[in-house]
């Protein structure tokens, strides 16, 4: 690095333990114009300095699965808007998010994207992008709007294999895979077998089994396995890569591992709710279990172990939040009143703020390998797989200075009272985590100082993504 450049540093983050790619090093980080320009010990004094001694400096979290200010197919709005969701994200150490631009039946995709773009631009405090969610795969969507939007930098597309008002046929999934392949986007899939879920639900309801705990029974583990295998085969027919969202079962992980071993190009994520919760969490008096209702549902301890192993072995590359916040009142979970069946209760849990602290507690206290793996699954891999590298997800020269200073010694017990999003509760209440993000920088600007937000709504930027670097 030339001396002239070193003399122009805007900021030095000094004396931290830096997790940079595969390395964990003691180094200072020099920042100029929002980018990392130096990574070495003993950098010269800059205009601004942040003391990182005793702290672990991680890349800003990249959360590639969040539902923000999104209207569901049944017309229910998530509890968060862009400002509240990204505030919770930032306070939890996440500096980049991919949410959904959700097209429902009869909607025009280009209008949906324009609408979500306008709202995100007004509220976001972190950088963001959209998965194009296809709920109306008509010729205009597929032949005109989708290619144009991918070419404009929206380089991922979401399809559902279940939900009455969202699922698309295998033929349409093949169309989407082919268009995505041609234009350079990645298709992400909610993979559950619709018929199995509908059939199980009908039987349970007929037997009067309506409580939230039956939601888990209504989504048999086989429904994930069947859909995962099917969509991988659809992708193989087209010769396109595919990304499987929120894997919940050990059979799902095994199917993905087997397909990759057989030459398929498959990427996969899991989420904290599958690593830290089980189906027993839904078994609460009255409708209380609704707070733990999401799809696919949480499973058992053997599944948790298989998911952790999948993350370690790289069968699953990504740990996302699937933040889908609905308040526990009549604006959200309780919209259909006290006698609602599990079929009538909105699916989803908040988690955009808790994702990293839960993962840090579980992964980052096992030495350098744990630190590197944490950075990979929460930042580097999602950024690369979704076309945001090299600017996002890693601490390296030239990358955006999206940085989180973690205090590894700060212990916190998660409580409903402390949640920053607008769900008003956390499914992890009572969990104590070791480690908390104290300072968060986005493109070199401090957006969280001593765990307090200091960013202006609308200061987050839309990321024009590249063709996914798979
Ligand atoms: N399941 C989804 O597929 N999306 C949002 C939340 C959920 O539970
Ligand atoms: Zn989903
Ligand atoms: Zn989701």
CSV table of N, CA and C in Angstrom, one decimal, residues 210-216 219 277 281-282 287-298 324 326 333 341-350 425 427:
chain,number,residue,atom,x,y,z
A,210,UNK,N,-57.0,-29.1,16.1
A,210,UNK,CA,-56.9,-27.8,15.5
A,210,UNK,C,-55.8,-26.9,16.2
A,211,UNK,N,-55.2,-27.4,17.3
A,211,UNK,CA,-54.2,-26.5,18.0
A,211,UNK,C,-52.9,-26.3,17.2
A,212,UNK,N,-52.2,-25.3,17.6
A,212,UNK,CA,-50.9,-25.0,16.9
A,212,UNK,C,-50.0,-26.2,16.8
A,213,UNK,N,-50.0,-27.0,17.8
A,213,UNK,CA,-49.0,-28.2,17.7
A,213,UNK,C,-49.3,-29.1,16.5
A,214,UNK,N,-50.5,-29.1,16.0
A,214,UNK,CA,-50.8,-30.0,14.9
A,214,UNK,C,-50.3,-29.4,13.6
A,215,UNK,N,-49.9,-28.2,13.6
A,215,UNK,CA,-49.2,-27.6,12.4
A,215,UNK,C,-48.0,-28.4,12.1
A,216,UNK,N,-47.2,-28.8,13.1
A,216,UNK,CA,-46.0,-29.6,12.9
A,216,UNK,C,-46.4,-31.0,12.3
A,219,UNK,N,-47.3,-31.0,8.5
A,219,UNK,CA,-46.2,-30.9,7.5
A,219,UNK,C,-45.2,-32.1,7.7
A,277,UNK,N,-34.9,-24.7,17.9
A,277,UNK,CA,-36.3,-25.0,18.4
A,277,UNK,C,-36.7,-26.4,17.9
A,281,UNK,N,-41.9,-27.1,20.9
A,281,UNK,CA,-42.1,-25.7,21.3
A,281,UNK,C,-43.5,-25.2,20.9
A,282,UNK,N,-44.2,-25.9,20.0
A,282,UNK,CA,-45.6,-25.5,19.6
A,282,UNK,C,-46.6,-26.0,20.6
A,287,UNK,N,-53.6,-20.7,22.2
A,287,UNK,CA,-53.0,-20.4,20.9
A,287,UNK,C,-51.5,-20.0,21.1
A,288,UNK,N,-51.0,-20.1,22.3
A,288,UNK,CA,-49.7,-19.6,22.6
A,288,UNK,C,-48.6,-20.2,21.6
A,289,UNK,N,-48.9,-21.5,21.3
A,289,UNK,CA,-47.9,-22.1,20.4
A,289,UNK,C,-47.8,-21.5,19.0
A,290,UNK,N,-48.8,-20.6,18.7
A,290,UNK,CA,-48.8,-19.9,17.4
A,290,UNK,C,-47.5,-19.1,17.2
A,291,UNK,N,-46.9,-18.7,18.4
A,291,UNK,CA,-45.7,-17.9,18.3
A,291,UNK,C,-44.5,-18.7,17.7
A,292,UNK,N,-44.7,-20.0,17.7
A,292,UNK,CA,-43.6,-20.9,17.2
A,292,UNK,C,-44.0,-21.6,15.9
A,293,UNK,N,-45.0,-21.0,15.3
A,293,UNK,CA,-45.5,-21.6,14.0
A,293,UNK,C,-44.9,-21.0,12.8
A,294,UNK,N,-44.2,-21.8,12.0
A,294,UNK,CA,-43.6,-21.4,10.8
A,294,UNK,C,-43.5,-22.7,9.9
A,295,UNK,N,-43.2,-22.4,8.6
A,295,UNK,CA,-43.2,-23.6,7.6
A,295,UNK,C,-41.9,-23.6,6.9
A,296,UNK,N,-41.3,-24.8,6.7
A,296,UNK,CA,-41.6,-26.0,7.4
A,296,UNK,C,-41.5,-25.8,8.9
A,297,UNK,N,-42.1,-26.7,9.6
A,297,UNK,CA,-42.1,-26.5,11.1
A,297,UNK,C,-40.7,-27.0,11.7
A,298,UNK,N,-40.5,-26.6,13.0
A,298,UNK,CA,-39.3,-27.2,13.6
A,298,UNK,C,-39.5,-28.7,13.8
A,324,UNK,N,-40.0,-13.5,9.5
A,324,UNK,CA,-41.4,-13.4,9.0
A,324,UNK,C,-42.3,-13.0,10.2
A,326,UNK,N,-45.0,-11.7,12.7
A,326,UNK,CA,-46.4,-11.4,12.9
A,326,UNK,C,-46.6,-11.3,14.4
A,333,UNK,N,-50.8,-13.0,14.3
A,333,UNK,CA,-51.1,-14.4,14.6
A,333,UNK,C,-52.6,-14.7,15.0
A,341,UNK,N,-58.1,-22.3,13.8
A,341,UNK,CA,-57.3,-23.6,13.6
A,341,UNK,C,-55.9,-23.3,13.2
A,342,UNK,N,-55.1,-24.3,13.3
A,342,UNK,CA,-53.7,-24.1,12.9
A,342,UNK,C,-53.6,-23.7,11.4
A,343,UNK,N,-54.6,-24.0,10.6
A,343,UNK,CA,-54.6,-23.6,9.2
A,343,UNK,C,-54.8,-22.1,9.0
A,344,UNK,N,-55.4,-21.5,10.0
A,344,UNK,CA,-55.8,-20.1,9.9
A,344,UNK,C,-54.7,-19.1,10.4
A,345,UNK,N,-53.7,-19.7,11.1
A,345,UNK,CA,-52.7,-18.8,11.8
A,345,UNK,C,-51.5,-18.5,10.9
A,346,UNK,N,-51.2,-17.3,10.8
A,346,UNK,CA,-50.1,-16.9,9.9
A,346,UNK,C,-48.8,-17.6,10.3
A,347,UNK,N,-48.1,-18.1,9.2
A,347,UNK,CA,-46.8,-18.8,9.4
A,347,UNK,C,-45.6,-17.8,9.5
A,348,UNK,N,-44.7,-18.0,10.4
A,348,UNK,CA,-43.5,-17.2,10.4
A,348,UNK,C,-43.1,-16.8,11.8
A,349,UNK,N,-41.8,-16.6,12.0
A,349,UNK,CA,-41.3,-16.1,13.2
A,349,UNK,C,-40.3,-15.0,13.0
A,350,UNK,N,-40.2,-14.1,13.9
A,350,UNK,CA,-39.1,-13.0,13.8
A,350,UNK,C,-37.8,-13.6,14.1
A,425,UNK,N,-42.3,-10.1,20.2
A,425,UNK,CA,-41.9,-11.3,21.0
A,425,UNK,C,-40.7,-11.9,20.3
A,427,UNK,N,-39.1,-15.9,19.7
A,427,UNK,CA,-39.3,-17.4,20.0
A,427,UNK,C,-38.1,-17.9,20.8
